[in-house]
mmCIF file of C-alpha atoms in Angstrom:
data_model
loop_
_atom_site.group_PDB
_atom_site.id
_atom_site.type_symbol
_atom_site.label_atom_id
_atom_site.label_comp_id
_atom_site.label_asym_id
_atom_site.label_seq_id
_atom_site.Cartn_x
_atom_site.Cartn_y
_atom_site.Cartn_z
ATOM 1 C CA MET A 1 -0.212 0.095 0.021
ATOM 2 C CA THR A 2 1.364 3.776 -1.478
ATOM 3 C CA ILE A 3 1.001 6.730 1.764
ATOM 4 C CA ARG A 4 0.259 9.466 0.377
ATOM 5 C CA ALA A 5 0.473 12.821 2.542
ATOM 6 C CA HIS A 6 0.154 16.492 1.696
ATOM 7 C CA ARG A 7 3.721 17.705 2.616
ATOM 8 C CA PRO A 8 5.874 20.782 -0.406
ATOM 9 C CA ALA A 9 8.253 19.135 -2.825
ATOM 10 C CA ALA A 10 12.588 19.498 -1.751
ATOM 11 C CA GLY A 11 12.562 22.259 -4.490
ATOM 12 C CA THR A 12 15.338 24.359 -4.409
ATOM 13 C CA ASP A 13 14.551 26.720 -1.093
ATOM 14 C CA PRO A 14 17.781 28.011 -0.517
ATOM 15 C CA LEU A 15 19.146 27.635 2.939
ATOM 16 C CA PRO A 16 18.458 30.023 6.078
ATOM 17 C CA ARG A 17 21.996 31.480 5.695
ATOM 18 C CA PRO A 18 22.036 33.638 8.795
ATOM 19 C CA ALA A 19 21.391 31.126 11.367
ATOM 20 C CA VAL A 20 21.681 27.689 9.370
ATOM 21 C CA PRO A 21 21.339 25.014 11.808
ATOM 22 C CA LEU A 22 23.422 22.893 12.113
ATOM 23 C CA VAL A 23 23.182 18.983 11.562
ATOM 24 C CA LEU A 24 24.981 16.106 12.830
ATOM 25 C CA MET A 25 25.789 13.007 10.614
ATOM 26 C CA TYR A 26 26.255 10.250 12.544
ATOM 27 C CA HIS A 27 26.734 6.065 11.908
ATOM 28 C CA ARG A 28 26.126 3.236 14.675
ATOM 29 C CA ILE A 29 26.715 3.927 18.826
ATOM 30 C CA GLY A 30 28.115 1.595 20.197
ATOM 31 C CA GLU A 31 31.617 -0.617 21.912
ATOM 32 C CA VAL A 32 32.676 -1.440 19.091
ATOM 33 C CA ARG A 33 36.430 -3.197 18.756
ATOM 34 C CA HIS A 34 36.778 -3.071 15.434
ATOM 35 C CA ASP A 35 36.188 -0.404 13.536
ATOM 36 C CA PRO A 36 38.849 0.858 10.640
ATOM 37 C CA HIS A 37 36.277 3.729 9.066
ATOM 38 C CA HIS A 38 35.880 5.731 12.396
ATOM 39 C CA LEU A 39 31.580 4.895 12.392
ATOM 40 C CA ALA A 40 31.007 4.289 15.687
ATOM 41 C CA VAL A 41 31.110 7.108 19.159
ATOM 42 C CA THR A 42 30.524 4.947 22.186
ATOM 43 C CA PRO A 43 26.536 4.896 24.097
ATOM 44 C CA ARG A 44 29.025 7.497 27.134
ATOM 45 C CA ARG A 45 30.641 9.540 24.321
ATOM 46 C CA PHE A 46 27.409 10.086 22.479
ATOM 47 C CA ALA A 47 25.688 10.833 25.567
ATOM 48 C CA GLY A 48 28.379 13.340 26.427
ATOM 49 C CA GLN A 49 28.177 15.136 23.031
ATOM 50 C CA MET A 50 24.097 15.340 23.453
ATOM 51 C CA ALA A 51 24.240 16.536 27.030
ATOM 52 C CA ALA A 52 27.226 19.161 25.333
ATOM 53 C CA LEU A 53 24.176 20.586 23.007
ATOM 54 C CA ALA A 54 21.569 20.248 26.165
ATOM 55 C CA ARG A 55 24.490 22.835 28.243
ATOM 56 C CA LEU A 56 24.985 24.674 24.771
ATOM 57 C CA GLY A 57 20.777 26.138 24.564
ATOM 58 C CA LEU A 58 20.362 23.934 21.611
ATOM 59 C CA ARG A 59 17.960 22.095 21.468
ATOM 60 C CA GLY A 60 18.468 18.275 19.152
ATOM 61 C CA VAL A 61 15.133 17.811 16.949
ATOM 62 C CA ALA A 62 14.911 15.103 14.129
ATOM 63 C CA MET A 63 15.266 16.899 10.408
ATOM 64 C CA SER A 64 11.023 16.855 9.881
ATOM 65 C CA GLU A 65 11.173 18.800 12.227
ATOM 66 C CA LEU A 66 13.715 20.931 11.762
ATOM 67 C CA VAL A 67 12.792 21.402 8.350
ATOM 68 C CA ARG A 68 9.410 22.751 9.113
ATOM 69 C CA ALA A 69 10.907 24.901 11.749
ATOM 70 C CA MET A 70 13.131 26.586 8.805
ATOM 71 C CA ARG A 71 10.559 26.694 6.288
ATOM 72 C CA ARG A 72 9.289 29.425 9.151
ATOM 73 C CA GLY A 73 11.874 30.659 10.269
ATOM 74 C CA ALA A 74 11.936 29.066 13.917
ATOM 75 C CA HIS A 75 14.885 27.347 14.037
ATOM 76 C CA ARG A 76 16.956 29.655 15.988
ATOM 77 C CA ARG A 77 19.119 26.263 18.888
ATOM 78 C CA LEU A 78 17.889 23.904 17.164
ATOM 79 C CA VAL A 79 20.019 21.214 16.054
ATOM 80 C CA GLY A 80 19.785 18.299 13.982
ATOM 81 C CA ILE A 81 20.416 14.376 15.079
ATOM 82 C CA THR A 82 20.884 11.726 11.774
ATOM 83 C CA PHE A 83 22.831 8.407 11.772
ATOM 84 C CA ASP A 84 23.262 6.669 8.793
ATOM 85 C CA ASP A 85 23.058 3.566 7.390
ATOM 86 C CA GLY A 86 20.719 1.889 10.625
ATOM 87 C CA TYR A 87 22.510 -0.359 12.814
ATOM 88 C CA ALA A 88 21.063 -2.977 14.492
ATOM 89 C CA ASP A 89 21.930 -1.734 18.568
ATOM 90 C CA LEU A 90 20.348 1.865 17.529
ATOM 91 C CA ALA A 91 17.464 1.074 19.660
ATOM 92 C CA ASP A 92 20.173 -0.049 23.115
ATOM 93 C CA HIS A 93 21.120 3.722 23.246
ATOM 94 C CA VAL A 94 20.081 6.278 21.625
ATOM 95 C CA PRO A 95 16.469 6.612 22.111
ATOM 96 C CA ALA A 96 16.711 7.134 26.314
ATOM 97 C CA ILE A 97 19.705 9.071 25.647
ATOM 98 C CA LEU A 98 17.550 11.219 23.570
ATOM 99 C CA HIS A 99 15.108 11.165 25.609
ATOM 100 C CA ARG A 100 16.410 12.573 28.729
ATOM 101 C CA HIS A 101 17.068 15.458 26.896
ATOM 102 C CA GLY A 102 13.233 15.983 25.490
ATOM 103 C CA PHE A 103 15.903 15.819 21.921
ATOM 104 C CA GLY A 104 14.715 14.199 18.571
ATOM 105 C CA ALA A 105 16.569 12.534 15.809
ATOM 106 C CA THR A 106 16.799 10.617 12.318
ATOM 107 C CA VAL A 107 17.650 7.094 11.202
ATOM 108 C CA PHE A 108 18.517 6.755 7.363
ATOM 109 C CA VAL A 109 17.542 3.004 7.156
ATOM 110 C CA VAL A 110 18.765 0.950 3.387
ATOM 111 C CA SER A 111 15.198 -0.372 2.796
ATOM 112 C CA GLY A 112 17.063 -3.682 0.532
ATOM 113 C CA ARG A 113 19.470 -3.994 3.191
ATOM 114 C CA LEU A 114 16.482 -4.660 6.549
ATOM 115 C CA GLY A 115 18.400 -7.888 8.494
ATOM 116 C CA GLY A 116 21.443 -7.172 6.561
ATOM 117 C CA VAL A 117 25.371 -6.620 6.967
ATOM 118 C CA ASN A 118 27.130 -3.378 5.966
ATOM 119 C CA ASP A 119 29.108 -4.784 3.329
ATOM 120 C CA TRP A 120 29.465 -1.528 1.448
ATOM 121 C CA ASP A 121 32.505 -1.032 3.762
ATOM 122 C CA ALA A 122 34.901 -3.210 3.870
ATOM 123 C CA GLY A 123 36.102 -4.674 7.359
ATOM 124 C CA THR A 124 32.905 -3.851 9.048
ATOM 125 C CA PRO A 125 30.049 -6.559 8.494
ATOM 126 C CA TRP A 126 28.304 -4.940 11.421
ATOM 127 C CA PRO A 127 24.082 -6.030 11.364
ATOM 128 C CA LEU A 128 22.033 -3.786 10.401
ATOM 129 C CA VAL A 129 18.144 -3.429 11.636
ATOM 130 C CA ASP A 130 15.295 -5.643 10.687
ATOM 131 C CA ALA A 131 12.224 -5.019 9.796
ATOM 132 C CA ALA A 132 10.954 -5.627 13.991
ATOM 133 C CA GLY A 133 14.355 -3.385 14.464
ATOM 134 C CA VAL A 134 13.021 -0.559 12.126
ATOM 135 C CA ARG A 135 9.488 -0.256 13.744
ATOM 136 C CA ARG A 136 11.162 -0.425 17.068
ATOM 137 C CA LEU A 137 12.440 2.777 16.010
ATOM 138 C CA ALA A 138 9.969 4.236 15.351
ATOM 139 C CA ASP A 139 7.955 3.613 17.670
ATOM 140 C CA ALA A 140 10.524 5.147 20.770
ATOM 141 C CA GLY A 141 10.162 8.750 19.135
ATOM 142 C CA LEU A 142 12.440 8.200 16.161
ATOM 143 C CA GLU A 143 11.513 9.570 11.985
ATOM 144 C CA ILE A 144 13.094 6.788 9.310
ATOM 145 C CA GLY A 145 14.285 8.506 6.317
ATOM 146 C CA SER A 146 15.298 6.718 3.311
ATOM 147 C CA HIS A 147 19.064 5.661 2.407
ATOM 148 C CA GLY A 148 17.937 4.022 -0.547
ATOM 149 C CA ARG A 149 17.419 0.692 -1.204
ATOM 150 C CA THR A 150 21.064 -0.968 -1.552
ATOM 151 C CA HIS A 151 23.038 2.100 -0.786
ATOM 152 C CA ARG A 152 24.840 2.909 -3.731
ATOM 153 C CA ARG A 153 26.617 6.017 -4.829
ATOM 154 C CA LEU A 154 23.989 8.183 -6.987
ATOM 155 C CA ALA A 155 25.441 10.270 -8.533
ATOM 156 C CA GLY A 156 26.476 10.030 -12.505
ATOM 157 C CA ALA A 157 24.562 6.619 -12.119
ATOM 158 C CA ASP A 158 21.850 5.246 -14.502
ATOM 159 C CA PRO A 159 18.778 6.420 -13.797
ATOM 160 C CA ALA A 160 16.306 3.539 -12.708
ATOM 161 C CA LEU A 161 18.833 3.007 -10.655
ATOM 162 C CA VAL A 162 18.236 6.127 -9.522
ATOM 163 C CA ARG A 163 14.489 6.127 -9.613
ATOM 164 C CA THR A 164 14.747 2.507 -7.719
ATOM 165 C CA GLU A 165 16.730 3.760 -4.981
ATOM 166 C CA THR A 166 14.811 7.245 -4.155
ATOM 167 C CA SER A 167 11.244 6.266 -5.261
ATOM 168 C CA ASP A 168 10.808 2.315 -4.530
ATOM 169 C CA SER A 169 12.847 2.688 -1.262
ATOM 170 C CA ARG A 170 10.168 5.262 0.383
ATOM 171 C CA LEU A 171 7.876 2.545 -0.946
ATOM 172 C CA ASP A 172 8.968 0.044 0.713
ATOM 173 C CA LEU A 173 9.749 2.319 4.135
ATOM 174 C CA GLU A 174 6.371 3.260 4.207
ATOM 175 C CA ALA A 175 4.433 -0.159 3.071
ATOM 176 C CA LEU A 176 6.052 -1.381 6.189
ATOM 177 C CA LEU A 177 5.643 2.240 8.828
ATOM 178 C CA GLY A 178 2.437 2.701 7.571
ATOM 179 C CA ARG A 179 3.802 5.667 7.078
ATOM 180 C CA PRO A 180 4.662 8.594 5.040
ATOM 181 C CA VAL A 181 8.860 9.508 5.021
ATOM 182 C CA ALA A 182 9.685 12.644 4.481
ATOM 183 C CA GLY A 183 13.780 12.572 4.329
ATOM 184 C CA PHE A 184 16.146 11.207 2.295
ATOM 185 C CA ALA A 185 19.801 11.258 2.578
ATOM 186 C CA TYR A 186 22.571 9.884 0.163
ATOM 187 C CA PRO A 187 24.646 7.454 0.457
ATOM 188 C CA TYR A 188 28.523 8.684 0.540
ATOM 189 C CA GLY A 189 26.785 11.597 0.215
ATOM 190 C CA SER A 190 26.742 10.742 -3.928
ATOM 191 C CA MET A 191 24.592 13.241 -5.706
ATOM 192 C CA ASP A 192 24.103 15.527 -9.021
ATOM 193 C CA ALA A 193 21.307 17.162 -9.983
ATOM 194 C CA ALA A 194 19.103 14.333 -11.766
ATOM 195 C CA ALA A 195 20.013 12.455 -8.292
ATOM 196 C CA ARG A 196 18.652 15.523 -6.601
ATOM 197 C CA ALA A 197 15.706 15.875 -9.024
ATOM 198 C CA ALA A 198 15.092 12.632 -8.665
ATOM 199 C CA VAL A 199 14.966 12.967 -4.301
ATOM 200 C CA ARG A 200 11.857 16.174 -5.034
ATOM 201 C CA GLU A 201 10.678 14.307 -7.572
ATOM 202 C CA ALA A 202 9.769 11.013 -5.255
ATOM 203 C CA GLY A 203 8.042 13.316 -3.124
ATOM 204 C CA TYR A 204 10.624 13.059 -0.426
ATOM 205 C CA ALA A 205 10.142 16.925 1.737
ATOM 206 C CA TYR A 206 14.224 17.530 2.366
ATOM 207 C CA GLY A 207 17.310 15.873 1.173
ATOM 208 C CA CYS A 208 19.913 15.318 3.924
ATOM 209 C CA ALA A 209 23.872 15.369 1.889
ATOM 210 C CA VAL A 210 27.354 15.498 3.849
ATOM 211 C CA PHE A 211 29.762 18.710 3.085
ATOM 212 C CA ALA A 212 27.398 19.983 -0.373
ATOM 213 C CA ASP A 213 29.558 22.778 -2.135
ATOM 214 C CA ARG A 214 27.087 26.441 -1.502
ATOM 215 C CA ALA A 215 25.784 25.369 -4.787
ATOM 216 C CA ALA A 216 23.796 22.970 -4.082
ATOM 217 C CA GLN A 217 22.804 23.395 -0.699
ATOM 218 C CA SER A 218 19.544 22.870 -0.541
ATOM 219 C CA LEU A 219 17.023 21.659 1.347
ATOM 220 C CA SER A 220 17.178 18.666 -0.989
ATOM 221 C CA ALA A 221 20.944 18.858 0.257
ATOM 222 C CA LEU A 222 21.424 19.452 3.287
ATOM 223 C CA PRO A 223 24.743 19.558 4.635
ATOM 224 C CA ARG A 224 25.622 17.720 7.785
ATOM 225 C CA VAL A 225 28.842 17.192 9.362
ATOM 226 C CA TYR A 226 30.432 14.581 10.905
ATOM 227 C CA VAL A 227 29.676 13.480 14.031
ATOM 228 C CA GLY A 228 32.687 10.718 15.552
ATOM 229 C CA GLU A 229 34.352 8.925 19.146
ATOM 230 C CA HIS A 230 36.901 11.657 18.994
ATOM 231 C CA ASP A 231 34.774 14.748 19.273
ATOM 232 C CA GLY A 232 34.448 15.910 22.718
ATOM 233 C CA VAL A 233 32.567 19.804 23.234
ATOM 234 C CA VAL A 234 35.775 21.654 22.369
ATOM 235 C CA ARG A 235 35.587 19.701 18.929
ATOM 236 C CA LEU A 236 31.662 19.871 18.377
ATOM 237 C CA ALA A 237 32.029 23.838 19.185
ATOM 238 C CA ALA A 238 34.525 23.909 16.822
ATOM 239 C CA LYS A 239 32.980 22.492 13.886
ATOM 240 C CA ARG A 240 29.897 24.080 15.011
ATOM 241 C CA PHE A 241 31.642 27.027 13.635
ATOM 242 C CA LEU A 242 33.265 25.710 11.095
ATOM 243 C CA TYR A 243 29.808 24.397 9.452
ATOM 244 C CA ARG A 244 28.148 27.485 9.672
ATOM 245 C CA TRP A 245 31.341 28.880 8.059
ATOM 246 C CA HIS A 246 31.337 26.225 5.033
ATOM 247 C CA VAL A 247 26.958 27.290 4.148
ATOM 248 C CA GLN A 248 27.407 30.855 4.425
ATOM 249 C CA LYS A 249 30.206 31.682 2.615
ATOM 250 C CA GLY A 250 31.363 28.684 0.552
ATOM 251 C CA SER A 251 33.472 26.033 0.749
ATOM 252 C CA PRO A 252 37.546 26.332 1.940
#
């Protein structure tokens, strides 16, 4: 069954440059022995990072809430919290830490790999959330978005593949959850004009990139900043400053 709801398309809406909201990009939250790509953050470190945001007077929110606030000009002091890939142990740690501060977040899952492993990353066969886990995350109050159907690079990809990864993944998740899916995150941050157009045509309200070039930044390519295990309070503050400089002034 296809779930449809009235919502504005991502379009090419400009970002509010003078006070652009910070968007953090996480991957796995857990105790990990082998992490060659530096994608994991321990629950203790993640809890400290969320506490640091709260002490700064910031509130972490899901991306749909952030985008709605941006459209109203009411996004001051909000920070987007996102998790890519959808690792199986997210629900064991993340909801409780977020709820402690009244925060929200978005988890971008790979709809065709539910219950599998992240075999796109060499050396880390980490388990991915299954269908029941997706529902568990949603029931815990986290927003679920798409990270494609099979985690493929979209820049320069065949148009049929781009449609499958964007539109079909959204339909997969809407059928699973029984509710609209509003957001898409580009795997590897890989996108071009055709990929952004596909995200808009698929009906997403927003798309998340990584450190997108200023010319590409919009609600269909929201820039984000990577957060890792070594990001304490000082590093987070520095990343917030560099993020704002990047979005307001462009890439160095």
